[in-house]
Amino acid sequence: MRISVIGCGYLGAVHAACMAKLGHEVVGIDVDERKIEELQAGRAPFFEPGLPELLEEVLLTGRLKFSSSMADAKGAQVHFLCVGTPQRKGEYAADMRYVDAAFHTLLDSIEPGNVVVGKSTVPVGTAARLADELADRHPAAVLAWNPEFLREGFAVKDTLTPDRFVYGLPSGQAGVAAATALDEVYSVPLSAGTPRLVADYSTAELVKAAANSFLATKISFINAMAEVCEVTGADVTVLADAIGMDDRIGRKFLNAGVGFGGGCLPKDIRAFMARAGELGADQALTFLREVDDINVRRRLRVVELTRVLVGGSLLGKRITVLGAAFKPNSDDVRDSPALSIAAQLQLQGADVTVTDPEAIAGAQRRFPELMYEADLTTAMTKADALLLLTEWDEYRAITPESAAAAVSSKNILDGRNVLDPAAWRTAGWNYKGIGRP
Ligand code: UGA
């Protein structure tokens, strides 16, 4: 198939490379010329394990090209819309400017029989609106909605071998044509047994909103349990293991800690609440407000725990924050709990140094007032407290002995509950976890 991918961020760049890997001829298009130059040269503009190797491999085949001109979408049979839908400034709702702009520019390149496939996370109702506009301009083209469920850090694997495909389709012949095109695009994973669900537009859009809401709820649930554990002396990690053994609950996404961040879960639950409000169904989602509040409260709690850890006052205390990315194996710092905690500590008078294996450049752009140090040992030197806030493997592997040689006081806050409390305490550390005695 000849495919265009509009938007080459975390979603689009990976999608474009993976579609070429599946054997298609792909053009990736983005308005950011610097990004396009990087991608065309085989360099991933962000850290994503496996992507540089994949780019190199597929660029060599000649099946993948990048362009900053939307006119280059012409000739493709299937056009994937992969642009971002960030939170609007000062509001909960999603900012649809980028989707709308990309879609309207793309209209000039559409030909009869083309299929436009939305992958961006959008408010329910968007697909129907765009389908109407498409029908006005190009009655012989069709729109499908095919939400994406990839996780950063596993994006290549999640795109090539997803858990499922969801096709949001119009009824009748147009829907059949779109399904046939998508089946051809995904023929390799489909023939390997990946399930495929067909739905109407609204259901497909809601699947994505519901999936991220459920994941966020699961994390906030266990963080609420951590709050209760903290006042009862119970251990939330054992609690999670025990309830997680029930298949109906499952252990995944039950790690208590500093809460969820990133470019998806926080803004997606807010956009979902905003959209439900517009549709008069706000009551159905009031629980997501609580999910959000619990999540925000975790960050404040870590600031308070740190104050106690360093003896009651943050003023002039040297704090080393291990991790800036919103999760390991990513350089994404959007709504990163680690950075928001670091900034709050600094605001309250602490002297904060942040380290991260991949995310320092991005963090520096967002929080230039913080100090950054790439070398782990140097970052820990003379610290009054270490805060492990993003669970990179290199931080999980730190031993109490090696850290003791660097710091000035043996205080550690394990914001992701990934260290062995007994080992650290035996080595003379003042260890504090989240929701652990
Ligand atoms: C999330 C979803 O997991 C994907 O399925 C979805 O496609 C994507 O959003 C999206 O909408 O594009 P992602 O943002 O990459 O993916 O990150 P997650 O792995 O979901 O982690 C989100 C946050 O939750 C991270 O800050 C992570 O540290 C935190 N988390 C995760 C916890 O605090 N506890 C857990 O048990 C799991």
XYZ file of C-alpha atoms and ligand atoms in Angstrom:
474
model
C 0.000 0.000 0.000
C 1.033 3.615 -0.478
C 0.610 5.344 2.857
C 1.016 8.866 4.219
C 1.446 9.549 7.927
C 0.595 13.107 8.954
C 2.415 14.207 12.110
C 5.776 12.683 13.062
C 5.804 12.923 16.852
C 5.976 9.971 19.267
C 3.023 8.352 17.533
C 3.508 9.276 13.858
C 7.256 8.701 13.526
C 6.920 5.216 14.985
C 3.810 4.477 12.916
C 5.519 5.573 9.689
C 8.605 3.434 10.345
C 6.501 0.432 11.354
C 4.251 0.679 8.282
C 7.380 0.644 6.089
C 8.621 -2.357 8.060
C 5.323 -4.118 7.221
C 6.202 -3.665 3.543
C 4.303 -0.497 2.612
C 5.565 2.601 0.808
C 5.336 5.379 3.326
C 5.772 9.136 3.439
C 5.906 10.742 6.889
C 4.880 14.402 6.894
C 5.361 17.057 9.564
C 5.417 20.866 9.591
C 8.580 20.806 11.756
C 11.392 20.859 9.185
C 14.106 20.092 11.723
C 12.262 16.931 12.760
C 11.880 15.891 9.117
C 15.604 16.412 8.444
C 16.493 14.295 11.481
C 14.134 11.492 10.496
C 15.245 11.536 6.858
C 18.844 11.201 8.112
C 17.780 8.152 10.126
C 17.919 9.860 13.517
C 14.958 9.571 15.892
C 14.081 13.066 17.220
C 13.234 11.522 20.627
C 14.413 8.554 22.663
C 12.477 5.397 21.858
C 14.156 1.995 22.215
C 14.438 0.191 18.857
C 13.355 3.166 16.735
C 16.822 4.248 15.483
C 17.582 0.694 14.324
C 14.184 0.389 12.648
C 14.565 3.754 10.895
C 17.967 2.777 9.582
C 16.642 -0.544 8.326
C 13.567 0.796 6.526
C 15.219 3.924 5.097
C 17.708 1.620 3.367
C 14.848 -0.197 1.612
C 13.714 3.092 0.037
C 10.149 2.448 1.231
C 10.192 5.264 3.809
C 10.523 8.978 3.098
C 9.872 12.092 5.128
C 8.672 15.463 3.924
C 7.563 18.814 5.288
C 5.157 19.331 2.390
C 1.600 18.066 2.668
C 1.485 17.929 -1.142
C 3.624 14.789 -0.845
C 0.633 12.987 0.663
C -0.829 12.932 -2.844
C -0.691 9.483 -4.352
C -1.113 7.659 -1.050
C -4.139 5.364 -0.782
C -4.351 5.552 3.012
C -3.599 8.695 5.043
C -3.020 8.333 8.792
C -3.644 11.400 10.967
C -1.199 11.208 13.875
C -0.962 14.782 15.177
C -1.144 15.704 18.866
C -4.163 16.823 20.889
C -2.620 18.592 23.905
C -4.631 20.101 26.766
C -5.873 23.621 26.013
C -4.237 26.331 28.082
C -6.318 27.081 31.183
C -8.951 24.475 30.294
C -9.522 20.747 30.536
C -10.575 20.299 26.915
C -8.303 19.013 24.146
C -6.787 21.524 21.756
C -8.009 20.391 18.340
C -6.162 23.035 16.329
C -3.448 20.678 15.109
C -5.851 17.920 14.047
C -8.106 20.384 12.276
C -5.237 22.178 10.523
C -3.624 18.915 9.383
C -6.944 17.541 8.171
C -7.861 20.683 6.235
C -4.479 20.867 4.524
C -4.651 17.167 3.720
C -7.979 17.670 1.922
C -6.086 19.191 -1.028
C -4.219 15.911 -1.547
C -7.146 13.483 -1.303
C -8.135 11.458 -4.345
C -11.220 9.320 -5.036
C -11.071 5.997 -3.198
C -8.609 7.252 -0.555
C -9.087 6.308 3.086
C -8.292 8.894 5.768
C -7.574 7.172 9.089
C -7.593 9.101 12.358
C -5.224 7.790 15.020
C -4.985 10.861 17.276
C -6.777 10.764 20.636
C -9.791 13.018 20.094
C -13.018 14.029 21.827
C -15.901 11.745 20.902
C -17.764 13.227 17.944
C -14.646 14.373 16.093
C -14.690 11.550 13.541
C -18.308 12.236 12.575
C -17.502 15.939 12.134
C -14.424 15.250 9.994
C -16.321 12.618 7.970
C -18.931 15.245 7.059
C -16.242 17.646 5.907
C -14.550 14.912 3.897
C -17.840 13.931 2.248
C -18.433 17.572 1.217
C -15.091 17.882 -0.531
C -14.427 14.298 -1.612
C -17.574 12.171 -1.778
C -15.592 9.200 -3.075
C -13.159 9.153 -0.131
C -13.875 7.615 3.283
C -12.873 8.301 6.879
C -12.056 5.643 9.479
C -11.090 6.016 13.145
C -8.395 3.632 14.332
C -7.188 4.601 17.820
C -3.643 3.878 18.888
C -2.740 2.172 22.167
C 1.057 2.265 22.048
C 3.083 2.922 25.166
C 6.184 5.073 24.999
C 9.213 2.893 25.605
C 7.475 -0.034 23.843
C 6.148 1.909 20.869
C 7.722 -0.201 18.110
C 6.565 -3.489 19.585
C 3.096 -2.101 20.381
C 2.702 -0.876 16.779
C 3.979 -4.008 15.050
C 2.239 -6.467 17.390
C -0.608 -4.644 19.141
C -3.090 -6.273 21.532
C -5.932 -5.436 19.148
C -7.035 -3.232 16.280
C -10.151 -1.129 16.602
C -11.731 0.175 13.397
C -14.317 2.925 13.733
C -16.220 2.834 10.435
C -19.188 4.398 8.705
C -22.003 2.074 7.728
C -22.547 0.625 4.260
C -20.172 0.246 1.330
C -17.879 3.061 2.517
C -17.257 1.186 5.766
C -16.525 -2.050 3.894
C -14.038 -0.232 1.654
C -12.254 1.343 4.636
C -12.099 -2.004 6.464
C -10.653 -3.688 3.378
C -7.947 -1.015 3.099
C -7.065 -1.251 6.805
C -6.972 -5.049 6.615
C -4.450 -4.748 3.826
C -2.359 -2.224 5.781
C -2.305 -4.520 8.826
C -2.267 -7.847 6.950
C 0.932 -9.059 8.657
C -0.199 -8.643 12.306
C -3.755 -9.714 11.384
C -2.543 -12.946 9.856
C -0.508 -13.533 13.028
C -3.783 -13.529 14.958
C -4.125 -9.962 16.279
C -7.831 -9.446 17.079
C -9.722 -6.783 15.150
C -12.877 -5.113 16.405
C -15.212 -3.173 14.157
C -17.279 -0.362 15.649
C -18.972 2.909 14.788
C -17.004 6.160 15.059
C -18.150 7.092 18.575
C -17.392 3.686 20.026
C -13.909 3.664 18.499
C -13.176 7.118 19.907
C -14.574 6.136 23.302
C -12.524 2.916 23.430
C -9.399 5.029 23.603
C -10.742 7.491 26.184
C -12.094 4.617 28.276
C -8.848 2.620 28.120
C -6.714 5.530 29.342
C -9.304 6.439 31.985
C -9.274 2.885 33.286
C -5.477 2.815 33.472
C -5.412 6.177 35.273
C -8.107 4.962 37.669
C -6.138 1.820 38.451
C -3.044 3.860 39.318
C -4.996 6.347 41.427
C -6.794 3.481 43.153
C -3.524 1.983 44.344
C -2.205 5.428 45.279
C -5.338 5.977 47.376
C -4.621 2.634 49.048
C -1.073 3.897 49.651
C -2.518 6.881 51.508
C -4.481 4.527 53.744
C -1.425 2.292 54.198
C 0.575 5.325 55.288
C -1.771 6.060 58.184
C -2.138 2.423 59.228
C 1.442 1.222 58.893
C 0.440 -1.253 56.174
C 2.481 -2.043 53.054
C 0.883 -1.139 49.708
C 3.339 -3.271 47.706
C 2.217 -6.448 49.502
C -1.391 -5.311 49.196
C -0.960 -4.844 45.417
C 0.696 -8.265 45.064
C -2.135 -9.893 46.983
C -5.076 -8.255 45.197
C -3.238 -8.536 41.861
C -3.249 -12.337 42.143
C -6.973 -12.195 41.540
C -7.228 -12.515 37.733
C -10.156 -10.130 37.711
C -7.946 -7.404 39.184
C -4.482 -8.200 37.784
C -1.152 -6.903 39.110
C -0.301 -4.584 36.175
C -0.694 -0.819 36.723
C -0.950 -1.299 40.472
C 2.392 0.265 41.344
C 1.911 2.989 43.917
C 4.299 5.903 43.720
C 4.502 9.473 42.531
C 1.551 8.941 40.191
C 0.997 9.098 36.468
C 2.305 11.742 34.103
C 3.200 12.047 30.443
C 1.509 13.411 27.365
C -1.491 11.057 27.527
C -3.146 9.892 30.753
C -3.362 13.272 32.574
C -4.657 15.278 29.636
C -6.827 12.470 28.285
C -8.876 12.094 31.474
C -9.337 15.867 31.623
C -10.396 16.091 27.972
C -12.794 13.194 28.544
C -14.404 15.016 31.499
C -14.673 18.208 29.446
C -16.305 16.397 26.536
C -18.732 14.529 28.796
C -19.708 17.921 30.239
C -20.445 19.277 26.766
C -22.596 16.230 26.073
C -24.507 16.574 29.346
C -23.002 13.391 30.791
C -20.597 15.046 33.249
C -21.981 13.086 36.218
C -20.828 9.845 34.623
C -17.227 10.971 34.862
C -17.074 12.903 38.143
C -14.989 10.021 39.532
C -12.217 11.022 37.100
C -11.938 14.327 38.973
C -11.086 12.284 42.063
C -8.650 10.159 40.040
C -6.917 13.372 38.964
C -6.925 14.815 42.507
C -5.405 11.667 44.015
C -2.713 11.830 41.353
C -1.859 15.473 41.981
C -1.876 14.829 45.762
C 0.922 12.245 45.372
C 3.289 14.936 44.171
C 2.535 17.189 47.138
C 2.930 14.231 49.487
C 6.423 13.502 48.168
C 7.433 17.113 48.815
C 6.196 16.758 52.415
C 7.917 13.384 52.894
C 11.155 14.922 51.639
C 10.859 17.769 54.136
C 10.508 15.265 56.969
C 13.357 13.156 55.580
C 15.805 16.079 55.736
C 14.841 17.092 59.266
C 11.871 19.443 58.902
C 13.132 22.227 56.645
C 13.999 22.178 52.973
C 15.882 25.456 53.091
C 19.374 25.055 51.654
C 19.128 21.251 51.615
C 20.847 19.515 48.715
C 18.354 17.186 47.078
C 19.228 14.888 44.197
C 16.324 13.807 42.028
C 16.952 10.549 40.166
C 14.889 10.714 36.981
C 13.281 13.530 34.995
C 11.283 11.589 32.394
C 7.644 10.747 33.196
C 8.608 7.077 33.081
C 11.716 5.022 32.276
C 12.796 4.269 28.696
C 11.473 7.615 27.502
C 12.907 11.125 27.259
C 9.394 12.590 27.469
C 9.067 15.140 30.277
C 5.500 16.266 29.580
C 3.671 16.512 32.921
C 6.465 14.525 34.551
C 5.807 13.904 38.270
C 9.575 13.865 38.897
C 10.098 17.332 37.450
C 7.060 18.867 39.058
C 8.273 17.571 42.456
C 11.817 18.837 41.755
C 10.493 22.295 40.838
C 8.305 22.456 43.953
C 11.219 21.482 46.216
C 13.402 24.151 44.622
C 10.612 26.718 45.062
C 10.525 25.860 48.757
C 14.222 26.606 49.183
C 15.953 23.292 48.463
C 19.000 23.134 46.253
C 17.883 20.557 43.679
C 19.996 18.626 41.172
C 18.210 16.451 38.630
C 19.795 13.577 36.757
C 18.376 11.343 34.020
C 19.945 9.065 31.397
C 17.949 10.565 28.487
C 15.682 13.422 29.477
C 18.029 16.191 30.660
C 17.835 18.265 27.467
C 14.024 18.260 27.443
C 13.854 18.903 31.185
C 16.231 21.845 30.881
C 13.974 23.455 28.289
C 10.914 23.147 30.550
C 12.521 23.908 33.924
C 15.655 25.974 33.252
C 15.757 27.036 36.915
C 16.744 23.538 38.092
C 20.301 22.205 38.119
C 21.098 19.193 35.963
C 23.948 16.686 36.094
C 24.255 13.795 33.651
C 26.778 11.798 35.672
C 24.996 9.822 38.379
C 27.777 9.779 40.952
C 28.469 13.505 40.545
C 24.727 14.199 40.842
C 24.570 12.320 44.160
C 27.658 13.987 45.602
C 27.049 15.701 48.945
C 23.294 15.193 48.742
C 21.216 15.516 51.918
C 18.615 13.244 50.332
C 18.178 11.127 47.208
C 14.744 10.971 45.595
C 14.187 8.094 43.170
C 11.277 9.410 41.075
C 11.666 7.629 37.700
C 12.538 3.952 37.927
C 15.261 3.660 35.271
C 17.195 0.366 35.557
C 20.382 2.234 36.494
C 18.640 3.719 39.542
C 17.128 0.408 40.584
C 20.673 -0.995 40.447
C 22.221 1.604 42.793
C 23.539 -0.119 45.913
C 23.327 1.463 49.378
C 27.114 1.142 49.633
C 27.926 2.931 46.360
C 25.453 5.740 47.104
C 26.765 6.136 50.667
C 30.205 6.990 49.297
C 28.756 9.998 47.437
C 26.105 11.566 49.668
C 26.532 13.643 52.782
C 23.447 12.205 54.585
C 22.040 8.734 54.060
C 18.413 9.668 53.308
C 16.527 8.101 50.419
C 12.945 8.458 49.245
C 11.943 5.665 46.899
C 9.102 7.312 44.978
C 8.457 4.196 42.886
C 8.875 1.488 45.553
C 11.530 -0.305 43.534
C 14.338 -0.611 46.089
C 14.710 -3.211 48.838
C 13.963 -1.323 52.081
C 15.692 -3.940 54.253
C 18.960 -3.734 52.286
C 19.063 0.067 52.513
C 18.130 0.193 56.194
C 20.673 -2.499 57.095
C 23.311 -0.341 55.397
C 22.373 2.531 57.718
C 20.072 4.483 55.412
C 16.957 6.337 56.409
C 14.702 4.733 53.746
C 11.201 6.008 52.951
C 8.909 4.377 50.406
C 5.388 5.286 49.280
C 2.670 3.598 51.327
C 5.195 1.352 53.025
C 6.005 1.236 56.716
C -0.419 5.474 27.916
C -1.179 4.144 27.768
O -0.594 3.174 28.611
C -1.130 3.672 26.311
O -1.884 2.484 26.170
C -1.702 4.762 25.417
O -1.657 4.393 24.048
C -0.899 6.044 25.598
O -0.962 6.439 26.987
C -1.493 7.095 24.738
O -2.614 7.534 25.002
O -0.903 7.437 23.704
P 2.170 6.123 28.136
O 1.717 7.537 28.300
O 3.306 5.821 27.218
O 0.950 5.219 27.607
O 2.578 5.639 29.577
P 2.121 4.514 30.620
O 2.999 3.342 30.507
O 0.664 4.292 30.554
O 2.449 5.266 31.984
C 1.771 6.465 32.334
C 2.205 6.945 33.695
O 1.705 6.101 34.710
C 3.719 7.015 33.905
O 4.026 8.230 34.547
C 3.984 5.836 34.810
O 5.114 6.007 35.607
C 2.715 5.788 35.639
N 2.418 4.469 36.247
C 2.209 3.384 35.475
C 2.315 4.356 37.627
O 2.496 5.347 38.369
N 2.028 3.146 38.179
C 1.813 2.052 37.417
O 1.537 0.971 37.999
C 1.917 2.175 36.032
